[in-house]
CSV table of C-alpha atoms in Angstrom, one decimal:
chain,number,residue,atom,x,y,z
A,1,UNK,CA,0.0,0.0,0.0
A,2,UNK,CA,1.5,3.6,-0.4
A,3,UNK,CA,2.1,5.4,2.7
A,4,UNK,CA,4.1,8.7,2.8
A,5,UNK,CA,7.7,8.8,4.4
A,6,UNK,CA,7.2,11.3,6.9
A,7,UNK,CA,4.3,11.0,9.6
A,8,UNK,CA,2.2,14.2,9.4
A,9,UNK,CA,3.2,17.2,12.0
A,10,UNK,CA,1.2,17.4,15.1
A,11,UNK,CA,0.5,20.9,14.6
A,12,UNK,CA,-0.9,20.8,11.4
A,13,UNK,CA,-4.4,23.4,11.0
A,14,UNK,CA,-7.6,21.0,11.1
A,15,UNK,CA,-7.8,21.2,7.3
A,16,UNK,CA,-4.8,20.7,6.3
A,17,UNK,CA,-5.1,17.4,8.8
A,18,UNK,CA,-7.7,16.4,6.4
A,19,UNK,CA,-6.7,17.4,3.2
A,20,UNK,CA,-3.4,15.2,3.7
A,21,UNK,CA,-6.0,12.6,4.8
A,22,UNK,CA,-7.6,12.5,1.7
A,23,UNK,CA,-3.9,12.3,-0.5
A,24,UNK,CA,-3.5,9.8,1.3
A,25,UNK,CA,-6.5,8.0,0.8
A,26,UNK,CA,-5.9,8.2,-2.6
A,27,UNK,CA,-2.2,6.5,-2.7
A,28,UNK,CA,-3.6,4.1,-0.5
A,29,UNK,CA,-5.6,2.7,-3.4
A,30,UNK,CA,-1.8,1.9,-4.8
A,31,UNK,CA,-0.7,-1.6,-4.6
A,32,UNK,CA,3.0,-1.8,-4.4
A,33,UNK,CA,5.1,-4.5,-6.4
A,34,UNK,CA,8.9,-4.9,-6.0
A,35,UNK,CA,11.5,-3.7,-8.3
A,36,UNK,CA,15.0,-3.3,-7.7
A,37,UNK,CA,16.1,-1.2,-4.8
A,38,UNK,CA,18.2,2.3,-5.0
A,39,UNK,CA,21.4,2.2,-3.7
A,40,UNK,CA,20.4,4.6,-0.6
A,41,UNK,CA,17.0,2.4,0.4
A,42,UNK,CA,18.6,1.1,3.7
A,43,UNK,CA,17.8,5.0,5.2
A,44,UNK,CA,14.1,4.9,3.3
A,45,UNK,CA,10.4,3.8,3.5
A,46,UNK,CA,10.3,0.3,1.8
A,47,UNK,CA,7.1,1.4,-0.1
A,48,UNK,CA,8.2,4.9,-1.3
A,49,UNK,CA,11.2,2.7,-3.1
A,50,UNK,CA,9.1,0.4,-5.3
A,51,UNK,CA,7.1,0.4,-8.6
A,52,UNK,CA,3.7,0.8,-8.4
A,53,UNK,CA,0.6,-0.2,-10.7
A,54,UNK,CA,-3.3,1.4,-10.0
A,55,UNK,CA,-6.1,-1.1,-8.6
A,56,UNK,CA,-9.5,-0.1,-7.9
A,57,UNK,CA,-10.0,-0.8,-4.6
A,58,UNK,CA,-13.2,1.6,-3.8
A,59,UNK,CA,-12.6,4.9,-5.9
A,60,UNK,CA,-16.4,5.7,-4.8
A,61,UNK,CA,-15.7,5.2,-1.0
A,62,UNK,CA,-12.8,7.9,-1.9
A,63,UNK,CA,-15.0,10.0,-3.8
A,64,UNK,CA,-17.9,10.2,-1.0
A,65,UNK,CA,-14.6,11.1,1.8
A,66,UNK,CA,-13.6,14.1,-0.6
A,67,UNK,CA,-17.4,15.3,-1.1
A,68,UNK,CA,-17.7,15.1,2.7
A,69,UNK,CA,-14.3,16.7,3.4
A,70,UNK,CA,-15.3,19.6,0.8
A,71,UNK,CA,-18.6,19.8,2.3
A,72,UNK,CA,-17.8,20.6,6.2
A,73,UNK,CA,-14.7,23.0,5.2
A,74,UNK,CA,-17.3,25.0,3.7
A,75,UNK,CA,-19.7,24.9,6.6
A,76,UNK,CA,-16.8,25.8,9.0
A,77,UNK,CA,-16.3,28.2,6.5
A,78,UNK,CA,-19.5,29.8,6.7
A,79,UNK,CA,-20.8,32.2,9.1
A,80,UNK,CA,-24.4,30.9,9.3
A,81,UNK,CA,-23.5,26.8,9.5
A,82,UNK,CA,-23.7,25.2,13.2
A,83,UNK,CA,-20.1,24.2,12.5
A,84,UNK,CA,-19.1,27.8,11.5
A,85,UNK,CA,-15.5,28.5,13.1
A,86,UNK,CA,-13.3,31.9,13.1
A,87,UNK,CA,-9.7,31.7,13.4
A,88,UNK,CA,-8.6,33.8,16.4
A,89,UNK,CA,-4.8,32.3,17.3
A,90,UNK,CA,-1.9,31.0,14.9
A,91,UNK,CA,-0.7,28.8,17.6
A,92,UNK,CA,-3.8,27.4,19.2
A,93,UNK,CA,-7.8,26.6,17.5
A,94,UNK,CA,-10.6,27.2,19.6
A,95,UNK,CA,-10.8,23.4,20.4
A,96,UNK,CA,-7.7,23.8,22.6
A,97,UNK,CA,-9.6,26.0,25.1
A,98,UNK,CA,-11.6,23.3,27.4
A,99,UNK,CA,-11.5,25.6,30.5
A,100,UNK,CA,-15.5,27.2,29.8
A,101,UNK,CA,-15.4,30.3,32.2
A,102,UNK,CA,-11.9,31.4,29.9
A,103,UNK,CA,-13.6,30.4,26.6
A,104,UNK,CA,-17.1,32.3,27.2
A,105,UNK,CA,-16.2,35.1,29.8
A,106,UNK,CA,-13.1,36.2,27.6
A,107,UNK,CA,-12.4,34.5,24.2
A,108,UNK,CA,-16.2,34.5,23.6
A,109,UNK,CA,-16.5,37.9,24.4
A,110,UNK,CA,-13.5,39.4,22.6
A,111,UNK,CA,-14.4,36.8,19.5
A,112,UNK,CA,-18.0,38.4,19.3
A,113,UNK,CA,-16.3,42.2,19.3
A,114,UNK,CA,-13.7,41.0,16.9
A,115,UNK,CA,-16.3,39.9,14.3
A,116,UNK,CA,-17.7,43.2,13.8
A,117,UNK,CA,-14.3,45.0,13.4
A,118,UNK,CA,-12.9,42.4,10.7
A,119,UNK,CA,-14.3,42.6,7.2
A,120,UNK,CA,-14.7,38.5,7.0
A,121,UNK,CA,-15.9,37.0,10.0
A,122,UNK,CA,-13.3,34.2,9.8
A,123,UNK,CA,-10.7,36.5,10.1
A,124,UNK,CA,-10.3,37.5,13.9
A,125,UNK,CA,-7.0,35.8,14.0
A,126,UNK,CA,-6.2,39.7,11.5
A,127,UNK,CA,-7.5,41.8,14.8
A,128,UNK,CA,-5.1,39.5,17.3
A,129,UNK,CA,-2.3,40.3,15.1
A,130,UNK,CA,-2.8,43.4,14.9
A,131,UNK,CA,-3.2,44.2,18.3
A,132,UNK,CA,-0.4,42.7,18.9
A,133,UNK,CA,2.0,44.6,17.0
A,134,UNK,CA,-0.1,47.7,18.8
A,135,UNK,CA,1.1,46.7,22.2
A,136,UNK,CA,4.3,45.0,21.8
A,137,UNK,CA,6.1,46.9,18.7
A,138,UNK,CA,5.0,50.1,19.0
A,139,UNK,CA,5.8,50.8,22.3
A,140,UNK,CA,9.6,49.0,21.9
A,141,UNK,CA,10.3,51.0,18.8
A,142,UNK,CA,9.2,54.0,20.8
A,143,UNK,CA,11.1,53.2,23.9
A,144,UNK,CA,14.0,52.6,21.6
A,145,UNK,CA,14.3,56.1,20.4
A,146,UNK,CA,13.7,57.3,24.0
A,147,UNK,CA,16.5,55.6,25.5
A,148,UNK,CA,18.4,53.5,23.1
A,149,UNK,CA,19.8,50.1,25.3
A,150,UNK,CA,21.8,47.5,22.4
A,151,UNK,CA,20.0,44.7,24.1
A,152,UNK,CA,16.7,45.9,23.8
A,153,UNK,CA,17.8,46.6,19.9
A,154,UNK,CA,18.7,43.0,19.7
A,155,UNK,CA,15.3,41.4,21.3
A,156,UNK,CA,13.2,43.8,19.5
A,157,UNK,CA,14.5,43.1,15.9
A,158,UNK,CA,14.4,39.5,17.2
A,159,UNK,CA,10.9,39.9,17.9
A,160,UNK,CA,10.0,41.5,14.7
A,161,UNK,CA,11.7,38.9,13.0
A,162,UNK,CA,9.0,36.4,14.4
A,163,UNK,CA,6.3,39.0,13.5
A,164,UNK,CA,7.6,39.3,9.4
A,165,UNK,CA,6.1,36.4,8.3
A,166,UNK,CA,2.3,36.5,9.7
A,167,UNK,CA,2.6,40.3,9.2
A,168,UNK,CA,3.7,39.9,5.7
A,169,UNK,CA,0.7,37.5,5.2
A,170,UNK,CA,-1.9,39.4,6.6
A,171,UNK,CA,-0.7,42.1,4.1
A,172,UNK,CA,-0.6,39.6,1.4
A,173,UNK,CA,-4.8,39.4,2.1
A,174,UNK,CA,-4.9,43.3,2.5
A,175,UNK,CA,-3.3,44.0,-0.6
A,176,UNK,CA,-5.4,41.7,-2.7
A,177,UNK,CA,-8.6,42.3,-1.0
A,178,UNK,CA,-7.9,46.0,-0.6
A,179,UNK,CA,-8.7,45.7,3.1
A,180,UNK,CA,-9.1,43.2,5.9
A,181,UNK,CA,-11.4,45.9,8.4
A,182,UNK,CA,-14.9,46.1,8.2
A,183,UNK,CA,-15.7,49.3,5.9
A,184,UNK,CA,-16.9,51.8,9.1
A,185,UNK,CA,-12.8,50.9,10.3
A,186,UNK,CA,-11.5,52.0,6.0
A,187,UNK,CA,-9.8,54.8,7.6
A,188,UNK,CA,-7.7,52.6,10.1
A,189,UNK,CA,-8.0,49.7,7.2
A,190,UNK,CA,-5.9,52.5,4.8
A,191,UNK,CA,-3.6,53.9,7.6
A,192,UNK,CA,-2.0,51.2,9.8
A,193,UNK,CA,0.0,49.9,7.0
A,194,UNK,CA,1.8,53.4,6.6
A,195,UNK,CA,2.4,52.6,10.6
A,196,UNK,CA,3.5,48.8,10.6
A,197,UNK,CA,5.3,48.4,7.7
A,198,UNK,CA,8.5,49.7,8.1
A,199,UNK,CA,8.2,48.0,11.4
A,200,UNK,CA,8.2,45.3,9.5
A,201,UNK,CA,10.6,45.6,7.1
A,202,UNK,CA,8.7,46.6,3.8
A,203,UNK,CA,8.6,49.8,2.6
A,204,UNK,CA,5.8,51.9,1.5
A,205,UNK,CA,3.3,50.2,-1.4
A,206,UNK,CA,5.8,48.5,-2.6
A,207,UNK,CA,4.7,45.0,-1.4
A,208,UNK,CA,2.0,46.3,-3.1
A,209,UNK,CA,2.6,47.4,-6.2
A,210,UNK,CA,5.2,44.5,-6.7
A,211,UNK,CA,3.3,41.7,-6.1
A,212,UNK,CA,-0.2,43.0,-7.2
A,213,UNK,CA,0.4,44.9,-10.1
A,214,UNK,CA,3.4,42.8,-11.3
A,215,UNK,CA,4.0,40.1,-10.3
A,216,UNK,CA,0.7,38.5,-10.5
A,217,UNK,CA,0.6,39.8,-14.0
A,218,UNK,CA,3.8,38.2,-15.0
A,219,UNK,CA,3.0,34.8,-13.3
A,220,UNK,CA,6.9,34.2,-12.8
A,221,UNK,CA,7.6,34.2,-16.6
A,222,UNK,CA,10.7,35.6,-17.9
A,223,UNK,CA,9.6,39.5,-17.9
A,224,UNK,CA,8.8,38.9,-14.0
A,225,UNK,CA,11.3,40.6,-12.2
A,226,UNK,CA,11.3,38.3,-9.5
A,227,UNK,CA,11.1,35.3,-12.1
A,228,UNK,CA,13.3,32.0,-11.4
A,229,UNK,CA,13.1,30.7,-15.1
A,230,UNK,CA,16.5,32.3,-15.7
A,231,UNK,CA,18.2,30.5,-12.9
A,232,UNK,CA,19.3,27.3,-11.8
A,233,UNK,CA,17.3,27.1,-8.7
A,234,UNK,CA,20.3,24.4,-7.1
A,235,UNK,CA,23.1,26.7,-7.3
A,236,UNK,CA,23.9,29.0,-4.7
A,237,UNK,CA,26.2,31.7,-6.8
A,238,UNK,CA,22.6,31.7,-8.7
A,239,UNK,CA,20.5,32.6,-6.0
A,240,UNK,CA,23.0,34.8,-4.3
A,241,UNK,CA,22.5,37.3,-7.6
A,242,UNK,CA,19.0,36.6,-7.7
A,243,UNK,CA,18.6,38.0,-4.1
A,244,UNK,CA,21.7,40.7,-4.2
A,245,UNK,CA,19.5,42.2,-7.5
A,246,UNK,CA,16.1,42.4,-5.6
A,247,UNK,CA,17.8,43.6,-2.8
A,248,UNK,CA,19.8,46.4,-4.6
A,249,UNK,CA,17.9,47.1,-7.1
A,250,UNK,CA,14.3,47.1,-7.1
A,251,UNK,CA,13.6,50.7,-6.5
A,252,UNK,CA,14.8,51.4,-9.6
A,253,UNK,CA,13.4,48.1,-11.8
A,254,UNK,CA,10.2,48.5,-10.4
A,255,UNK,CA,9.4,51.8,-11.9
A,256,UNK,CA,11.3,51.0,-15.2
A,257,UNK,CA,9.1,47.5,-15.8
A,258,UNK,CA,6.2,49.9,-15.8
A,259,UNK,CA,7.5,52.4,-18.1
A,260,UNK,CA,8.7,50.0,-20.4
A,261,UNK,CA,4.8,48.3,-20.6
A,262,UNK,CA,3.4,52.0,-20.8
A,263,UNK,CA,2.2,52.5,-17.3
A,264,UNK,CA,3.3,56.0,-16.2
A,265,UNK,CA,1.2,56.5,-13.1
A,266,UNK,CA,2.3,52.9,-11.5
A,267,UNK,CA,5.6,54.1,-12.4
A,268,UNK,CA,5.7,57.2,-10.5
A,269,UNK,CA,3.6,55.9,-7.8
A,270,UNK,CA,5.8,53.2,-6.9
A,271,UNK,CA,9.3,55.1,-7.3
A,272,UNK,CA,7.9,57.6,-5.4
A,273,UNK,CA,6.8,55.4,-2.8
A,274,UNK,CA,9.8,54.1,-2.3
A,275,UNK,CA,12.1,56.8,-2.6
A,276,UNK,CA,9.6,59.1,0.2
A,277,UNK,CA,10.2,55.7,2.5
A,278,UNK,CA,14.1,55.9,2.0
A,279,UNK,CA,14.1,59.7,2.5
A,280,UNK,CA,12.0,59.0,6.2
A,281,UNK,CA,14.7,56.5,6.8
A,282,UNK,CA,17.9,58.4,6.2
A,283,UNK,CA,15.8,61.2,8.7
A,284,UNK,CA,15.6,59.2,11.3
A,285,UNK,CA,19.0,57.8,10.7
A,286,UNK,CA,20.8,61.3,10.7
A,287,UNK,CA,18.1,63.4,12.4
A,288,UNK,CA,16.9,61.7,15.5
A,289,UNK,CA,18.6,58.4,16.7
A,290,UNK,CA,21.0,56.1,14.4
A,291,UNK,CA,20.9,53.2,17.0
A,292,UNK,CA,17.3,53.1,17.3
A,293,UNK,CA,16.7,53.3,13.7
A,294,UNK,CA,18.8,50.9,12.8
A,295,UNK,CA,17.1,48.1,15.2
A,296,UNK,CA,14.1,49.3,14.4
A,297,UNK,CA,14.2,50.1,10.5
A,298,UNK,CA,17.3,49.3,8.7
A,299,UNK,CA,17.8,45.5,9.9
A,300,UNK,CA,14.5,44.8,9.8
A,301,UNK,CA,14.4,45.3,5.9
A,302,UNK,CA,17.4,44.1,5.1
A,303,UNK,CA,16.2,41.0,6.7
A,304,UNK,CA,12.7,41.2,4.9
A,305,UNK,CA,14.3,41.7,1.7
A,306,UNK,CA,16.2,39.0,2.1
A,307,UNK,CA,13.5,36.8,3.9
A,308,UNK,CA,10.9,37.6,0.5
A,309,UNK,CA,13.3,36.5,-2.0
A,310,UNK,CA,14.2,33.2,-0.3
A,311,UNK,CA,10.7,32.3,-0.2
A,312,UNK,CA,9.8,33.3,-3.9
A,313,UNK,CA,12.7,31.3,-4.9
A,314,UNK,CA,11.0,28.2,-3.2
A,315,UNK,CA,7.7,28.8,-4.2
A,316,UNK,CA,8.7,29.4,-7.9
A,317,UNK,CA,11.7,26.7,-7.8
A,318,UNK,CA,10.1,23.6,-9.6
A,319,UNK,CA,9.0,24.8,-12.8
A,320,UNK,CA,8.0,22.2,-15.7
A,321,UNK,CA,10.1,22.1,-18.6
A,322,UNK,CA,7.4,21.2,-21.3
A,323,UNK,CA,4.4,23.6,-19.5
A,324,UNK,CA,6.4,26.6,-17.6
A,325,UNK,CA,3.5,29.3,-18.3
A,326,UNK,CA,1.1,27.1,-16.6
A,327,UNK,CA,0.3,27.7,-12.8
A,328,UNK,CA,-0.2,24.5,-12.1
A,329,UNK,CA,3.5,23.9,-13.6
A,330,UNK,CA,5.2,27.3,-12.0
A,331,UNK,CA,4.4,27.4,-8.3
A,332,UNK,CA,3.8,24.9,-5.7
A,333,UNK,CA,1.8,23.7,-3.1
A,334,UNK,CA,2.6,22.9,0.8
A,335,UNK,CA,0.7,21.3,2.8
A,336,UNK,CA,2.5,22.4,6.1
A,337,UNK,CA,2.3,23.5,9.6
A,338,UNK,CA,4.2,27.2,9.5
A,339,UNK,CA,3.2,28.2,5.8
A,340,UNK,CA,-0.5,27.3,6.8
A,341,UNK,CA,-1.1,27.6,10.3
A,342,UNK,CA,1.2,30.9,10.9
A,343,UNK,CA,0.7,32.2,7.4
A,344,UNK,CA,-2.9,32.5,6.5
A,345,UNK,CA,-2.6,29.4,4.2
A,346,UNK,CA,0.8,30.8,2.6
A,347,UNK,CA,1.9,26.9,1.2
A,348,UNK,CA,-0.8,26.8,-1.5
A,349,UNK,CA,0.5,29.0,-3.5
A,350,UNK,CA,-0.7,27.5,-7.0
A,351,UNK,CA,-4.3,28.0,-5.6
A,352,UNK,CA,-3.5,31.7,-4.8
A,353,UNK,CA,-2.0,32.1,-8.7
A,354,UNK,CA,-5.3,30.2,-9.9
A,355,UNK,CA,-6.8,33.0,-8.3
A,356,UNK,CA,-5.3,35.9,-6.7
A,357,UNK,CA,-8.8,36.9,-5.2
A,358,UNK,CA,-9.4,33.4,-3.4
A,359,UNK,CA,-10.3,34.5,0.5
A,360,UNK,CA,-7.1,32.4,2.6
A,361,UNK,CA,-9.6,30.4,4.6
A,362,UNK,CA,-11.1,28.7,0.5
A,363,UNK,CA,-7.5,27.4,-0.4
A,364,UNK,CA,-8.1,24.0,1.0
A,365,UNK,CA,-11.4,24.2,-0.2
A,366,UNK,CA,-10.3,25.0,-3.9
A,367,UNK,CA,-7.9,22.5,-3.3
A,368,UNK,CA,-9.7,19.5,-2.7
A,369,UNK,CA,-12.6,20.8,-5.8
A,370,UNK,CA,-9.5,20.7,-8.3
A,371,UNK,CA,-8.0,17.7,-6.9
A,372,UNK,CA,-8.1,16.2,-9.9
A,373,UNK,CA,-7.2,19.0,-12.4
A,374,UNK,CA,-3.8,19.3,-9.9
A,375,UNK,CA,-3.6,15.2,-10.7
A,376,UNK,CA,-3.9,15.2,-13.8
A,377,UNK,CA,-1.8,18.6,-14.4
A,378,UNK,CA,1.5,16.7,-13.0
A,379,UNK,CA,0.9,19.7,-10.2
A,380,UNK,CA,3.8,19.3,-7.2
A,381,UNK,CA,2.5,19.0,-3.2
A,382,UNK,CA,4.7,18.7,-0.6
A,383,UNK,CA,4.4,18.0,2.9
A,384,UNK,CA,7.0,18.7,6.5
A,385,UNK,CA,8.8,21.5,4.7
A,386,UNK,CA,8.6,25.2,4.3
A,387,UNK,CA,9.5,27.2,1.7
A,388,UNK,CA,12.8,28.6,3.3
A,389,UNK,CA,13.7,25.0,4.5
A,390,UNK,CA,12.4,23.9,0.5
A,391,UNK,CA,15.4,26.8,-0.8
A,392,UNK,CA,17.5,25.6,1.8
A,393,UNK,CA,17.4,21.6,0.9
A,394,UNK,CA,17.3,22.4,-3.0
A,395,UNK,CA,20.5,24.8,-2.3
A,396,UNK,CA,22.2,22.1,-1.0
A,397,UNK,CA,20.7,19.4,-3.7
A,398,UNK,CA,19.4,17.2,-1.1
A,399,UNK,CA,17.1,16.0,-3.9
A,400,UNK,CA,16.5,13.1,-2.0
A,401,UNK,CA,14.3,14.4,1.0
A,402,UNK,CA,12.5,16.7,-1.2
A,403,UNK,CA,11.2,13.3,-3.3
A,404,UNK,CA,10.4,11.9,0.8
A,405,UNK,CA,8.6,15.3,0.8
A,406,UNK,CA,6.4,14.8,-2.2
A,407,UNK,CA,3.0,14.0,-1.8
A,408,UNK,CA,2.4,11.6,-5.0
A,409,UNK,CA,-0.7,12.5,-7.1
A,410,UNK,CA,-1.3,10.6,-10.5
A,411,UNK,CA,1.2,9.7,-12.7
A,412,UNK,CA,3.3,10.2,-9.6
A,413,UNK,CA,2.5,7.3,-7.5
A,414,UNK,CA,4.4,4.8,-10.2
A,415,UNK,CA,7.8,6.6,-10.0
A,416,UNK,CA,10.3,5.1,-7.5
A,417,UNK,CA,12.2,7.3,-5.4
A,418,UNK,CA,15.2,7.6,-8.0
A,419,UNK,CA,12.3,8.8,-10.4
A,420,UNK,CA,10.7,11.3,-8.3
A,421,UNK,CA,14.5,12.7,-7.8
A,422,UNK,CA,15.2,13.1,-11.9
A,423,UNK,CA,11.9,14.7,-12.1
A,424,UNK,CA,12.5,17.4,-9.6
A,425,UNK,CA,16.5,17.9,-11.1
A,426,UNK,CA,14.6,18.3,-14.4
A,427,UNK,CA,12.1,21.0,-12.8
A,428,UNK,CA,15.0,22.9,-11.6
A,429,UNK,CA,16.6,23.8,-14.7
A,430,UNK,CA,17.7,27.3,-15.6
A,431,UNK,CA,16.1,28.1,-18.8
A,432,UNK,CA,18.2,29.0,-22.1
A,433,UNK,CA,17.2,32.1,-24.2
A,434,UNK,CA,15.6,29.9,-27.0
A,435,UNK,CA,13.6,27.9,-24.8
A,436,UNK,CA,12.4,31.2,-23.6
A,437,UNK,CA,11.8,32.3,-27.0
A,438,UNK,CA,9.7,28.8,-27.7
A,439,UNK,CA,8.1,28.9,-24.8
A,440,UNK,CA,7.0,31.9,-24.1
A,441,UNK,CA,7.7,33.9,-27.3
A,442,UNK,CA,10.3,35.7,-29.0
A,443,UNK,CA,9.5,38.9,-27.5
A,444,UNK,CA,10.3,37.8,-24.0
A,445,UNK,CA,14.0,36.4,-24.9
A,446,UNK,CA,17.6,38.1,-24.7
A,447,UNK,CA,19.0,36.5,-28.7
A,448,UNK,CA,21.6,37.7,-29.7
């Protein structure tokens, strides 16, 4: 029978739980027969290193588990079902609170106040967050440039390091949406980013006008800035420049990509953006306090900078060699504890190119409805991996535990492990200049 290498992570959100249920489910149906073993079998899972051939055990029992699976996420999706659940924690669900006076005199009660702040009742998890950063990051930054201490510089970038990623997520709904607050909060809803972002590393709009405007409208192809076609996503020298040329460079590549496609205002919009942040910066670096702005501004971005490149190189690593413009073929899916849980869903990332307007809490959902399409598509899941850890691994071309990460759909159940291995190699190919030009058209290609 096919079982997957790595048991699933404790702390893995109640959907995700069952959509790796169902996956497996599905290789279950598998019945393994013996073929000759790889040379490094003695350290694997007997089954993930033989050949395997399709029975049909009960596709219909499998079928009914995935209708009723698709059927309760959308009732704990929905505000009027009995099941109906809002997210309020990262780290805990609302199952974990047994004690009833804490769950109805105070979660209860702040739940109930919550719902009316955040524009998608689902979303009180946005408000915790958020208040948060009000009580905690605010009040260190200030303190900072009050009376600077090194050591209360070093915890509070520390600390804001742990915030980046949720924070960065939370935008990531804001920016698509245009808003996470109910509309009688749009003033708040339009300001607090001008406050928290360079808390958090990013500078004004440009998250923004990056991801939204470009990004989403180059889908990673070759005239994305922040494409990976033209690298070999294995070497390190290769993602070194990728990151140094983000990191140096996008204030000024930004504004050009849009003037080169005829876009004037996004132009000037997002070179002004960035420039006005970088200006505020060099202020408060030469104007007010250099030691407090540079634990509370400078590193910070830096290390977002940084920290947004390495997980766009693992989200856009694995790109198919025969389909690259496809989204199923271009970006990846996690199924994983601190994408998911502490990210607002952040690991499926081909449902979020499928549909840039999906609501975080429908990517399981969407998930599961296109099972198939994903199957039959050649689409890559993973499991037990991030995306940095994903960048980290393929850096170091342990090719090998990202095949034991694969979560086999299809066509993908037959390979051994040595096949799943040539597959990814072949996935993470730098693209020459005339496959560009095939693929995606002459236009897009640097010939000679």
């Amino acid at each position: 029978m096919g079982k997957l290498y790595f048991p699933p992570a404790a702390d893995l959100t109640a959907a995700d739980k069952l959509v790796l249920a169902n996956l497996q489910k599905d290789y279950e149906q598998i019945d393994s027969k013996p073929t000759a073993m790889p040379g490094n079998a003695a350290e694997g899972s007997e089954s993930l290193t033989k050949r395997t051939e399709f029975v049909s055990t009960s596709p219909e029992d499998a079928q009914k588990c995935e209708q009723q699976t698709i059927a309760y996420l959308k009732n704990v999706n929905d505000p009027k079902s009995d099941v109906f659940e809002t997210t309020v924690f990262s780290t805990w669900d609302l199952s974990n609170f047994k004690n009833p006076n804490l769950r109805k005199r105070i979660i209860d009660s702040y739940v109930n106040w919550a719902k009316g702040v955040v524009r998608t009742e689902t979303d009180v998890i946005m408000i915790t967050h958020l208040l948060t950063y009000l009580c905690t990051s605010i009040p260190s930054a200030s303190y900072l440039f009050y009376n600077f201490h090194w050591w209360h510089g070093v915890i509070h970038t520390a600390v804001q390091l742990y915030y980046m990623g949720p924070y960065t997520l939370l935008m990531h709904q804001h920016i698509h949406m245009r808003g996470v607050l109910n509309k009688k909060y749009a003033l708040v809803d339009f300001f607090f980013p001008y406050i928290f972002d360079p808390l958090m590393g990013h500078t004004w709009n440009s998250y923004f006008f990056h991801h939204v405007k470009h990004h989403h409208i180059e889908g990673n192809g070759p005239n994305d800035l922040s494409s990976t076609v033209r690298y070999q996503r294995d070497s390190v020298l290769d993602f070194l420049h990728y990151v140094g040329r983000f990191f140096l460079l996008v204030w000024f590549d930004l504004p050009r990509y849009f003037l080169r496609n005829k876009k004037p205002s996004l132009a000037l919009k997002a070179g002004g953006c960035e420039i006005a942040n970088y200006i505020f910066l060099y202020s408060m670096y030469r104007f007010v306090n250099p030691s407090a702005t540079s634990f509370v501004f400078l590193i910070p971005l830096a290390l977002m900078r940084i920290a947004l490149m390495t997980g766009n190189w693992g989200q856009h690593a694995f790109v198919d060699e025969t389909e690259p413009d496809s989204d199923f073929h271009s970006s990846i899916t996690l199924i994983d504890a601190p994408s998911n849980r502490y990210c607002y869903n952040d690991g499926y990332h081909t449902s979020h190119h499928l549909n840039p307007l999906r609501h975080w809490r429908e990517h399981p959902i969407a998930f599961l409805s296109q099972k198939q399409q994903y199957s039959d598509k050649r689409a890559l899941v993973f499991y037990n991996i991030d995306y940095f850890m994903l960048t980290i691994t393929l850096l170091s071309k342990n090719y090998e535990h990202l095949a034991r990460c694969l979560v086999p759909m299809g066509e993908q159940m037959k390979m051994t492990m040595d096949e799943r291995v040539d597959m990814l190699k072949r996935k993470t190919r730098r693209f020459t200049e005339e496959e560009i030009a095939e693929k995606w058209g002459k236009q897009y290609a640097k010939l000679r």
